Amino acid sequence: MTVERNIPLGQLLIEKGLITPQQLQAALEEQQVTRERLGCVLLRFGFISEEKVFLPLLAGQIGCEYVDVKTLDIPEEIIKLLPPKFASHYNAIPIQQDGDVLTIATPFPFDLSMTDAVETLWAGRIRTVLSSASDVAEVIRQHYGIGAETIDAMMGTKEKKGSPQESAVTDILEIDSEASIGKFINQVLLEAYNRRATDIHIEPFEDALRVRYRVDGILSDAQAPSNIWVFRDAINSRIKIMSRLNIAEKRLPQDGRFKVRVGGAQLDLRVSFLPTPYGESVVIRLLNSNRLFDLTELGLSDENLRILDGLIRKPHGIIFVTGPTGSGKTTTLYSCLSRINHDEHKIITIEDPIEYQLKGVVQLQINPAIHFTFASGLRSMLRHDPDVMMVGEVRDLETAEIAIQIALTGHLVFSTLHTNDAASGVTRLLDMGIEPYLISSAVECFIAQRLVRRICPKCKVRVQLDRQLARDLGAVTGGLSPIEAYAGRGCEFCNGSGFYGRQGIYEFLVLRDEIKEMIAQKMPCSKIKEKAVTLGMKTLLDDGWDKVLKGVTTAEEVLRVTQEDDQ
């Protein structure tokens, strides 16, 4: 793009039709107050929405080349020419070396302090090119790792003080006052929040410390600096201090929690430590305690939503949500409670742990150390005259018997079981020792669920579905015409995964008279499931197939989360 360098930027943008004279005037007035660059003001005001249009114009206007740094494949030997502390401080990254000329990509190509600093590290000439500030920051993170500049800054201090292996005792006061350790942990937490991670895994090995995020149910590497392992004990101690755990205990597992605020969101972080031969492994689970889902956001079909809406408005009975850990059972229960949380209802929950804060709901946290269990808590809850009760999980016969007696005496009870499908919930209760007639009398419905990743809306494309995949899902595909479905190509918005967010697939086993008769006869769960299907129940695979055809998810994703059902 050829641009006259002597044309002022504002006039140039008007001539190109990118802004109006009124917008330019408003930006100039703001610039007089803030002293920012005109381009920064225009972008902040939203007058120019696409940097890929604005930056090439700006580069031509100031006589500098524009480079889309995210499209470059930069060799690691080039990256290593500048230390991470420098790259992060100046938001600049080396992209090319041609003889004695080093090319630096930066949003501020005429920053003399930056070029002067580079000249102290590079004996040759410096050439600067213009790039987007956010793109440069992202490439720095990709190549150097999250918090690399913090680790780099601390390395110099460590070299002066000695290796952490020289002493088995950690100086707690030093760690507590050392801002760099806290800064690094904050960077990890912020990066996890921005990537929508639900868990952070910090895992020690003999000569490395791996940091991973779980996003949409899948673990991915956080690209931490390679020398982070030097500070593994200090990082663990800092997390323990934040969680109010015993920092001296490194031989036993420990669990704790702490809270942080990111923007307008308050995150409840649950922390778990496990001892390993190379140090303690840490998992931090991120919960947005103020983020509740409505039933309509869970991915329920119209028919399942109608069934569930009717079930939660009944005055008594038990509704069991089943599935493995991480299948969204607690979220579904909270959504149900939120739907019926009115002034005329007294709702009490007993949980381990309390994951969401529900306004107007009395929530109890069990504590086995003082013998406050689900069973003992349920007995006490009855004295508070509740209308609705939620039990975090039915784990044993005593809890199951009390929950059923509560349901039979006129209360609505919600709880969870760990089973592969809805019909297996019957078998689980029978195995605990619950009499069949009690199950038939008290339980209204078993709901099995899984979470599937949603196809990214930004890179969603039509594809032809493999017929074998369709058959694996149990779909009837008569004829030879191709089956159309959707998939994500992978883009910047979804981090190249092709997926963004998750949604549930469900299986509702409503205990009709025919099902109750089979339970009374202690029929196997496979027979109960077959009968329920003939009565109109949609299985997890059926619901998943519907979402494949609607373009919500992929066939591979449905098979991934339901494959344990075939084992």
Coordinates of C-alpha atoms in Angstrom, one line a residue:
M1 CA 0.0 0.0 0.0
T2 CA 1.5 3.3 -1.1
V3 CA 0.9 6.2 1.2
E4 CA 2.1 9.8 1.1
R5 CA 4.3 10.3 4.2
N6 CA 3.6 14.1 4.4
I7 CA -0.2 13.6 4.9
P8 CA -1.2 13.8 8.5
L9 CA -2.6 10.6 9.9
G10 CA -6.1 11.9 10.7
Q11 CA -6.5 13.4 7.2
L12 CA -5.3 10.1 5.7
L13 CA -7.8 8.1 7.6
I14 CA -10.6 10.5 6.5
E15 CA -9.5 10.2 2.9
K16 CA -9.6 6.4 3.1
G17 CA -13.1 6.5 4.6
L18 CA -12.0 4.9 7.8
I19 CA -13.2 7.7 10.1
T20 CA -15.4 10.8 9.9
P21 CA -14.2 14.4 10.6
Q22 CA -16.3 14.4 13.8
Q23 CA -14.6 11.3 15.0
L24 CA -11.2 12.8 14.3
Q25 CA -12.1 16.0 16.2
A26 CA -13.2 13.9 19.2
A27 CA -10.0 12.0 19.1
L28 CA -7.9 15.1 18.9
E29 CA -9.6 16.6 21.9
E30 CA -9.0 13.5 23.9
Q31 CA -5.4 13.5 22.8
Q32 CA -4.9 17.0 24.2
V33 CA -6.0 15.6 27.6
T34 CA -4.2 12.2 27.7
R35 CA -1.2 13.0 25.5
E36 CA -1.6 9.6 23.8
R37 CA -0.7 8.8 20.2
L38 CA -3.6 9.7 17.9
G39 CA -3.8 6.1 16.7
C40 CA -4.1 4.8 20.2
V41 CA -7.0 7.1 20.9
L42 CA -8.8 6.2 17.7
L43 CA -8.5 2.5 18.6
R44 CA -9.6 2.9 22.2
F45 CA -12.6 4.9 21.1
G46 CA -13.5 2.1 18.7
F47 CA -13.4 4.4 15.7
I48 CA -11.0 2.0 14.0
S49 CA -12.0 -1.6 14.8
E50 CA -9.5 -3.5 12.8
E51 CA -5.8 -3.1 13.4
K52 CA -5.0 -4.9 10.2
V53 CA -6.4 -2.0 8.3
F54 CA -5.1 0.8 10.5
L55 CA -1.5 -0.4 11.0
P56 CA -0.5 -0.7 7.4
L57 CA -1.7 2.9 6.8
L58 CA 0.1 4.1 9.9
A59 CA 3.3 2.3 8.8
G60 CA 3.2 4.0 5.4
Q61 CA 2.5 7.3 7.0
I62 CA 5.5 7.2 9.3
G63 CA 7.8 5.5 6.7
C64 CA 8.1 2.1 8.4
E65 CA 7.3 -1.4 7.2
Y66 CA 4.3 -3.2 8.8
V67 CA 4.6 -6.9 9.6
D68 CA 1.9 -9.3 10.8
V69 CA 4.1 -11.0 13.4
K70 CA 1.7 -13.8 14.3
T71 CA 2.0 -15.2 10.8
L72 CA 5.8 -15.5 11.1
D73 CA 7.7 -18.7 11.9
I74 CA 10.6 -17.3 14.0
P75 CA 13.5 -19.6 14.6
E76 CA 14.4 -20.1 18.2
E77 CA 18.0 -19.0 17.7
I78 CA 16.7 -15.6 16.7
I79 CA 14.4 -15.4 19.7
K80 CA 17.3 -16.2 22.0
L81 CA 19.1 -13.1 20.8
L82 CA 17.1 -11.0 23.3
P83 CA 16.4 -12.1 26.9
P84 CA 12.7 -12.4 28.0
K85 CA 13.0 -9.6 30.5
F86 CA 13.9 -7.2 27.7
A87 CA 11.3 -8.4 25.3
S88 CA 8.5 -8.1 27.8
H89 CA 9.6 -4.7 29.1
Y90 CA 9.7 -3.1 25.6
N91 CA 7.1 -5.3 24.0
A92 CA 9.5 -6.1 21.2
I93 CA 10.7 -9.3 19.7
P94 CA 13.5 -10.2 17.2
I95 CA 12.1 -11.7 14.0
Q96 CA 15.0 -11.9 11.5
Q97 CA 18.8 -11.7 11.3
D98 CA 20.4 -10.7 8.0
G99 CA 24.1 -10.5 8.5
D100 CA 24.8 -7.9 11.1
V101 CA 21.2 -6.5 10.8
L102 CA 18.7 -7.6 13.4
T103 CA 15.0 -6.8 12.7
I104 CA 12.8 -6.1 15.7
A105 CA 9.0 -6.1 15.6
T106 CA 7.4 -3.6 18.0
P107 CA 4.3 -1.4 18.2
F108 CA 6.7 1.6 18.8
P109 CA 9.4 1.4 16.1
F110 CA 10.8 4.8 16.9
D111 CA 11.3 4.2 20.6
L112 CA 14.9 5.4 21.1
S113 CA 15.2 3.9 24.6
M114 CA 14.3 0.5 23.2
T115 CA 16.8 0.7 20.3
D116 CA 19.5 2.0 22.7
A117 CA 18.9 -0.9 25.0
V118 CA 19.1 -3.4 22.1
E119 CA 22.4 -1.9 20.9
T120 CA 23.9 -2.9 24.3
L121 CA 23.1 -6.5 23.4
W122 CA 23.6 -6.5 19.7
A123 CA 26.9 -5.4 18.0
G124 CA 25.4 -4.8 14.6
R125 CA 22.6 -2.6 13.2
I126 CA 19.0 -2.5 14.4
R127 CA 16.0 -2.4 12.0
T128 CA 12.5 -1.9 13.5
V129 CA 9.2 -2.8 11.9
L130 CA 5.7 -2.0 13.1
S131 CA 3.4 -4.7 14.5
S132 CA 0.3 -4.9 16.6
A133 CA 0.9 -4.5 20.4
S134 CA -1.4 -7.4 21.2
D135 CA 0.2 -9.6 18.5
V136 CA 3.7 -8.9 19.7
A137 CA 2.7 -9.7 23.4
E138 CA 1.1 -13.0 22.3
V139 CA 4.2 -14.1 20.3
I140 CA 6.4 -13.2 23.2
R141 CA 4.3 -15.4 25.5
Q142 CA 4.3 -18.3 22.9
H143 CA 8.1 -18.3 22.6
Y144 CA 9.4 -17.3 26.0
G145 CA 6.6 -18.7 28.1
I146 CA 4.1 -17.2 30.5
G147 CA 5.8 -15.0 33.2
A148 CA 9.2 -15.5 31.5
E149 CA 10.4 -12.0 32.3
T150 CA 9.6 -12.6 36.0
I151 CA 11.5 -15.9 36.1
D152 CA 14.3 -14.3 34.2
A153 CA 14.5 -11.4 36.7
M154 CA 14.5 -13.8 39.6
M155 CA 17.3 -16.0 38.2
G156 CA 19.8 -13.3 38.8
T157 CA 18.8 -13.1 42.4
K158 CA 18.9 -16.8 42.8
E159 CA 22.4 -17.0 41.4
K160 CA 23.6 -14.6 44.0
K161 CA 21.8 -16.3 46.9
G162 CA 22.6 -19.9 45.8
S163 CA 20.7 -22.8 44.5
P164 CA 17.5 -23.8 46.3
Q165 CA 19.0 -27.3 46.6
E166 CA 21.5 -25.9 49.1
S167 CA 19.0 -25.7 51.9
A168 CA 16.0 -28.0 52.7
V169 CA 14.3 -25.2 54.6
T170 CA 12.5 -22.4 52.7
D171 CA 12.9 -18.9 54.0
I172 CA 9.2 -18.1 54.3
L173 CA 9.6 -14.4 55.2
E174 CA 11.7 -14.0 52.1
I175 CA 9.1 -15.6 49.8
D176 CA 6.3 -13.7 51.4
S177 CA 8.1 -10.4 50.8
E178 CA 9.4 -11.3 47.4
A179 CA 7.1 -9.6 44.9
S180 CA 8.4 -11.6 41.9
I181 CA 7.0 -15.0 43.1
G182 CA 3.6 -13.5 43.7
K183 CA 3.8 -11.7 40.4
F184 CA 4.5 -14.9 38.5
I185 CA 1.6 -16.7 40.2
N186 CA -0.7 -13.8 39.4
Q187 CA 0.4 -14.1 35.7
V188 CA -0.4 -17.8 35.7
L189 CA -3.8 -17.2 37.2
L190 CA -4.6 -14.3 34.9
E191 CA -3.6 -16.3 31.8
A192 CA -5.7 -19.3 33.0
Y193 CA -8.7 -17.0 33.4
N194 CA -8.3 -15.4 30.0
R195 CA -8.0 -18.8 28.4
R196 CA -11.2 -20.0 30.2
A197 CA -9.3 -22.7 32.1
T198 CA -11.1 -24.7 34.8
D199 CA -7.9 -26.1 36.3
I200 CA -4.2 -25.3 36.5
H201 CA -1.8 -28.3 36.9
I202 CA 1.7 -27.6 38.2
E203 CA 3.6 -30.9 38.0
P204 CA 7.2 -31.5 39.1
F205 CA 9.7 -33.8 37.4
E206 CA 13.4 -34.5 37.8
D207 CA 14.6 -31.5 35.9
A208 CA 11.4 -29.7 34.8
L209 CA 8.2 -28.1 36.2
R210 CA 5.3 -28.5 33.8
V211 CA 2.4 -26.1 33.9
R212 CA -0.8 -27.0 32.1
Y213 CA -4.3 -25.6 31.8
R214 CA -7.6 -27.6 31.3
V215 CA -9.7 -25.7 28.8
D216 CA -13.1 -27.2 27.8
G217 CA -12.1 -30.4 29.4
I218 CA -8.8 -30.9 27.6
L219 CA -5.3 -30.3 29.0
S220 CA -2.9 -28.1 27.1
D221 CA 0.6 -26.9 27.9
A222 CA 0.9 -23.4 29.4
Q223 CA 4.3 -22.8 27.8
A224 CA 6.1 -21.9 31.0
P225 CA 9.8 -20.9 30.9
S226 CA 12.2 -23.9 31.0
N227 CA 14.1 -22.6 34.0
I228 CA 10.9 -22.3 36.2
W229 CA 11.8 -25.6 37.9
V230 CA 14.4 -23.7 40.0
F231 CA 11.6 -22.0 41.8
R232 CA 9.2 -24.9 42.3
D233 CA 9.5 -24.9 46.1
A234 CA 9.1 -21.2 46.3
I235 CA 6.0 -21.3 44.0
N236 CA 4.5 -24.1 46.1
S237 CA 5.2 -22.2 49.4
R238 CA 3.6 -19.0 48.0
I239 CA 0.4 -20.9 47.0
K240 CA 0.3 -22.5 50.4
I241 CA 0.5 -19.1 52.1
M242 CA -2.4 -17.9 50.0
S243 CA -4.4 -21.0 50.8
R244 CA -3.5 -20.9 54.5
L245 CA -1.9 -24.3 54.5
N246 CA 1.0 -25.8 56.4
I247 CA 4.1 -24.7 54.4
A248 CA 6.4 -26.9 56.4
E249 CA 4.4 -30.1 55.5
K250 CA 5.6 -31.6 52.2
R251 CA 5.1 -35.3 52.9
L252 CA 1.3 -35.5 53.1
P253 CA -1.5 -34.3 50.8
Q254 CA -3.1 -31.0 51.6
D255 CA -6.3 -29.2 50.4
G256 CA -7.1 -25.5 50.7
R257 CA -8.7 -22.6 48.9
F258 CA -8.4 -18.9 48.4
K259 CA -10.2 -16.1 46.5
V260 CA -9.0 -13.6 43.9
R261 CA -10.8 -11.0 41.8
V262 CA -10.2 -10.6 38.1
G263 CA -12.0 -7.6 36.7
G264 CA -15.6 -7.8 37.8
A265 CA -15.4 -11.6 38.5
Q266 CA -14.6 -13.2 41.8
L267 CA -12.8 -16.5 41.5
D268 CA -12.9 -19.2 44.2
L269 CA -9.8 -21.3 43.8
R270 CA -9.6 -24.8 45.3
V271 CA -6.0 -26.0 45.8
S272 CA -4.8 -29.6 46.2
F273 CA -1.2 -30.7 46.9
L274 CA 0.2 -34.2 46.4
P275 CA 3.7 -35.3 47.4
T276 CA 5.8 -36.9 44.6
P277 CA 9.5 -38.0 44.5
Y278 CA 10.4 -34.7 42.8
G279 CA 8.4 -32.3 44.9
E280 CA 4.7 -31.5 45.4
S281 CA 2.2 -31.6 42.5
V282 CA -0.4 -28.9 42.6
V283 CA -3.8 -28.6 41.1
I284 CA -5.7 -25.3 41.3
R285 CA -9.4 -25.4 40.3
L286 CA -10.9 -22.1 39.2
L287 CA -14.6 -21.5 40.0
N288 CA -16.5 -18.4 39.2
S289 CA -18.7 -18.5 42.3
N290 CA -21.0 -15.8 41.0
R291 CA -21.6 -17.3 37.5
L292 CA -24.8 -19.4 37.5
F293 CA -26.3 -20.9 34.4
D294 CA -30.0 -20.8 33.5
L295 CA -31.6 -24.2 32.5
T296 CA -31.9 -22.8 29.0
E297 CA -28.1 -22.4 28.7
L298 CA -27.3 -26.0 29.5
G299 CA -28.0 -27.5 26.1
L300 CA -31.2 -29.3 27.0
S301 CA -33.5 -30.3 24.1
D302 CA -37.0 -28.8 24.2
E303 CA -38.4 -32.1 25.3
N304 CA -35.9 -32.6 28.1
L305 CA -36.3 -29.0 29.2
R306 CA -40.0 -29.6 29.5
I307 CA -39.5 -32.8 31.5
L308 CA -37.0 -31.2 33.9
D309 CA -39.1 -28.1 34.4
G310 CA -42.0 -30.3 35.4
L311 CA -39.9 -32.5 37.7
I312 CA -38.4 -29.6 39.7
R313 CA -41.8 -28.1 40.4
K314 CA -43.0 -31.3 42.1
P315 CA -43.5 -31.0 45.9
H316 CA -41.6 -34.2 46.7
G317 CA -39.4 -36.9 45.4
I318 CA -35.7 -37.3 44.5
I319 CA -34.0 -36.3 41.2
F320 CA -30.6 -37.9 40.7
V321 CA -28.1 -36.5 38.2
T322 CA -25.5 -39.1 37.3
G323 CA -22.2 -39.1 35.5
P324 CA -18.4 -39.2 36.1
T325 CA -16.4 -36.4 37.8
G326 CA -16.3 -33.3 35.6
S327 CA -19.5 -34.0 33.7
G328 CA -21.3 -30.9 34.9
K329 CA -23.6 -32.5 37.5
T330 CA -23.2 -29.8 40.1
T331 CA -23.9 -27.1 37.5
T332 CA -27.1 -28.8 36.5
L333 CA -28.3 -29.0 40.1
Y334 CA -27.5 -25.4 40.8
S335 CA -29.4 -24.4 37.7
C336 CA -32.4 -26.3 38.9
L337 CA -32.2 -24.7 42.4
S338 CA -31.8 -21.3 40.8
R339 CA -35.0 -21.8 38.7
I340 CA -37.1 -22.6 41.9
N341 CA -35.3 -20.2 44.3
H342 CA -38.3 -18.0 45.3
D343 CA -39.3 -16.4 48.6
E344 CA -41.9 -19.0 49.2
H345 CA -39.4 -21.8 49.2
K346 CA -36.9 -22.8 51.9
I347 CA -33.9 -24.3 50.2
I348 CA -31.0 -25.9 52.1
T349 CA -27.9 -27.6 50.5
I350 CA -25.2 -29.8 52.0
E351 CA -22.1 -30.0 49.8
D352 CA -18.4 -31.0 49.7
P353 CA -17.3 -28.4 48.8
I354 CA -19.7 -25.4 48.2
E355 CA -18.9 -24.5 44.6
Y356 CA -21.3 -21.7 43.9
Q357 CA -22.9 -19.0 46.1
L358 CA -26.7 -19.0 45.8
K359 CA -28.4 -15.9 47.3
G360 CA -31.3 -16.8 49.5
V361 CA -30.2 -20.4 49.9
V362 CA -28.8 -21.9 53.1
Q363 CA -25.6 -23.8 52.2
L364 CA -23.7 -26.2 54.5
Q365 CA -20.2 -27.5 54.1
I366 CA -19.5 -31.0 55.4
N367 CA -16.5 -31.6 57.7
P368 CA -15.7 -35.3 58.3
A369 CA -12.9 -34.3 60.7
I370 CA -15.6 -33.3 63.2
H371 CA -18.0 -36.0 62.1
F372 CA -20.2 -33.6 60.2
T373 CA -21.2 -35.8 57.3
F374 CA -23.9 -35.8 54.6
A375 CA -25.9 -38.2 56.8
S376 CA -25.6 -36.2 60.0
G377 CA -26.2 -32.9 58.2
L378 CA -29.4 -34.2 56.5
R379 CA -30.9 -35.1 59.9
S380 CA -30.2 -31.6 61.2
M381 CA -31.5 -29.9 58.1
L382 CA -34.9 -31.5 58.6
R383 CA -35.3 -29.4 61.8
H384 CA -35.2 -26.2 59.7
D385 CA -38.4 -27.1 57.9
P386 CA -37.0 -27.0 54.3
D387 CA -39.1 -27.4 51.1
V388 CA -36.2 -28.3 48.9
M389 CA -32.9 -30.0 49.8
M390 CA -29.7 -30.7 47.8
V391 CA -27.2 -33.4 48.8
G392 CA -23.9 -33.0 47.0
E393 CA -23.5 -36.7 46.5
V394 CA -25.0 -40.0 47.8
R395 CA -22.0 -42.1 48.7
D396 CA -23.2 -44.7 51.2
L397 CA -26.3 -46.5 52.4
E398 CA -26.9 -44.3 55.4
T399 CA -27.1 -41.1 53.3
A400 CA -29.2 -42.8 50.6
E401 CA -31.7 -44.1 53.2
I402 CA -32.1 -40.7 54.9
A403 CA -32.5 -38.9 51.5
I404 CA -35.2 -41.4 50.5
Q405 CA -37.1 -41.0 53.8
I406 CA -36.9 -37.2 53.4
A407 CA -38.4 -37.5 49.9
L408 CA -41.1 -39.8 51.1
T409 CA -42.1 -37.3 53.9
G410 CA -42.9 -34.6 51.4
H411 CA -39.6 -32.9 50.4
L412 CA -38.0 -32.4 47.0
V413 CA -34.4 -33.7 47.0
F414 CA -31.7 -33.2 44.5
S415 CA -28.5 -35.3 44.5
T416 CA -25.8 -37.0 42.4
L417 CA -24.5 -40.5 41.7
H418 CA -21.4 -41.7 39.9
T419 CA -22.7 -44.0 37.1
N420 CA -22.2 -44.3 33.4
D421 CA -25.8 -43.9 32.3
A422 CA -29.2 -43.2 33.8
A423 CA -30.4 -46.9 34.2
S424 CA -27.2 -47.7 36.2
G425 CA -28.4 -45.4 38.9
V426 CA -31.0 -48.0 39.8
T427 CA -28.3 -50.7 40.1
R428 CA -26.1 -48.4 42.2
L429 CA -28.8 -47.8 44.8
L430 CA -29.7 -51.5 44.9
D431 CA -26.0 -52.4 45.4
M432 CA -25.9 -49.9 48.3
G433 CA -28.7 -51.9 49.9
I434 CA -31.8 -49.8 49.2
E435 CA -35.0 -51.8 48.8
P436 CA -36.5 -51.7 45.3
Y437 CA -39.9 -50.5 46.6
L438 CA -38.2 -47.5 48.2
I439 CA -36.5 -46.6 44.9
S440 CA -39.8 -46.8 43.0
S441 CA -41.7 -44.7 45.6
A442 CA -39.1 -42.0 46.2
V443 CA -37.1 -41.4 42.9
E444 CA -38.7 -39.4 40.2
C445 CA -35.9 -39.4 37.6
F446 CA -32.3 -40.4 36.9
I447 CA -30.6 -37.9 34.6
A448 CA -27.3 -39.0 33.0
Q449 CA -25.1 -36.3 31.4
R450 CA -21.8 -35.5 29.7
L451 CA -20.1 -32.3 28.5
V452 CA -19.2 -32.0 24.9
R453 CA -17.1 -29.2 23.4
R454 CA -19.0 -26.7 21.2
I455 CA -17.7 -26.0 17.6
C456 CA -16.1 -22.6 17.5
P457 CA -18.5 -20.2 15.9
K458 CA -15.7 -18.2 14.2
C459 CA -14.2 -21.0 12.2
K460 CA -17.2 -23.3 11.8
V461 CA -17.5 -25.0 8.4
R462 CA -19.6 -27.7 6.7
V463 CA -18.1 -31.1 6.4
Q464 CA -19.2 -34.5 5.2
L465 CA -19.6 -36.9 8.1
D466 CA -18.0 -40.3 7.8
R467 CA -20.7 -43.0 7.7
Q468 CA -18.8 -45.2 10.1
L469 CA -18.8 -42.5 12.7
A470 CA -22.6 -42.1 12.2
R471 CA -23.0 -45.9 12.7
D472 CA -20.9 -45.7 15.9
L473 CA -23.3 -43.2 17.2
G474 CA -26.2 -45.5 16.5
A475 CA -27.6 -43.2 13.9
V476 CA -29.8 -44.7 11.1
T477 CA -28.4 -43.4 7.8
G478 CA -30.3 -45.0 5.0
G479 CA -29.4 -44.1 1.4
L480 CA -26.1 -43.1 -0.2
S481 CA -26.4 -39.4 0.0
P482 CA -23.6 -37.7 2.0
I483 CA -24.3 -36.7 5.6
E484 CA -23.6 -33.1 6.3
A485 CA -22.2 -32.0 9.6
Y486 CA -19.9 -29.2 10.9
A487 CA -16.4 -28.9 12.3
G488 CA -14.1 -26.1 13.4
R489 CA -11.0 -25.4 11.3
G490 CA -9.1 -23.8 14.2
C491 CA -8.6 -20.0 14.5
E492 CA -7.2 -17.4 16.8
F493 CA -10.5 -17.1 18.7
C494 CA -10.5 -20.8 19.7
N495 CA -6.7 -21.1 20.1
G496 CA -6.5 -23.3 17.1
S497 CA -8.6 -26.1 18.7
G498 CA -11.8 -25.7 16.6
F499 CA -13.9 -25.7 19.8
Y500 CA -15.0 -22.9 22.1
G501 CA -17.0 -23.7 25.3
R502 CA -19.0 -26.7 26.3
Q503 CA -22.6 -27.9 26.4
G504 CA -24.4 -30.9 27.9
I505 CA -25.8 -34.0 26.3
Y506 CA -28.5 -35.8 28.4
E507 CA -30.4 -39.0 29.1
F508 CA -33.6 -38.8 31.1
L509 CA -34.9 -42.0 32.7
V510 CA -38.3 -41.0 34.2
L511 CA -39.6 -43.7 36.5
R512 CA -42.9 -44.6 34.8
D513 CA -45.0 -47.5 36.0
E514 CA -43.4 -50.0 33.6
I515 CA -39.9 -49.0 34.8
K516 CA -41.0 -49.3 38.5
E517 CA -42.3 -52.8 37.9
M518 CA -38.9 -53.8 36.4
I519 CA -37.1 -52.2 39.4
A520 CA -39.4 -54.2 41.8
Q521 CA -38.2 -57.4 40.0
K522 CA -34.6 -56.3 40.2
M523 CA -34.1 -56.5 36.5
P524 CA -30.6 -55.6 35.2
C525 CA -30.0 -52.1 34.1
S526 CA -29.5 -53.1 30.5
K527 CA -33.1 -54.4 30.4
I528 CA -34.4 -51.3 32.1
K529 CA -32.6 -49.1 29.5
E530 CA -34.0 -51.1 26.6
K531 CA -37.5 -50.7 28.0
A532 CA -37.0 -47.0 28.6
V533 CA -35.9 -46.5 25.0
T534 CA -39.1 -48.2 23.7
L535 CA -41.0 -45.8 25.9
G536 CA -39.4 -42.8 24.2
M537 CA -36.2 -42.2 26.2
K538 CA -33.3 -40.6 24.2
T539 CA -29.9 -42.0 25.2
L540 CA -26.8 -39.9 25.5
L541 CA -25.8 -41.0 22.0
D542 CA -29.2 -40.0 20.6
D543 CA -28.9 -36.6 22.2
G544 CA -25.3 -36.3 21.0
W545 CA -26.3 -37.2 17.4
D546 CA -29.0 -34.5 17.4
K547 CA -26.4 -31.9 18.4
V548 CA -24.1 -33.2 15.7
L549 CA -26.7 -32.6 13.0
K550 CA -27.5 -29.2 14.5
G551 CA -23.9 -28.2 14.2
V552 CA -23.3 -27.8 18.0
T553 CA -20.5 -30.4 18.2
T554 CA -18.8 -33.1 16.3
A555 CA -19.4 -36.9 16.1
E556 CA -15.8 -37.5 17.4
E557 CA -16.5 -35.4 20.4
V558 CA -19.7 -37.2 21.3
L559 CA -17.9 -40.6 21.0
R560 CA -15.0 -39.3 23.1
V561 CA -17.2 -38.4 26.1
T562 CA -19.5 -41.5 25.9
Q563 CA -17.0 -44.2 25.0
E564 CA -16.8 -45.5 28.6
D565 CA -20.4 -46.6 28.2
D566 CA -19.3 -49.3 25.8
Q567 CA -16.6 -50.6 28.1

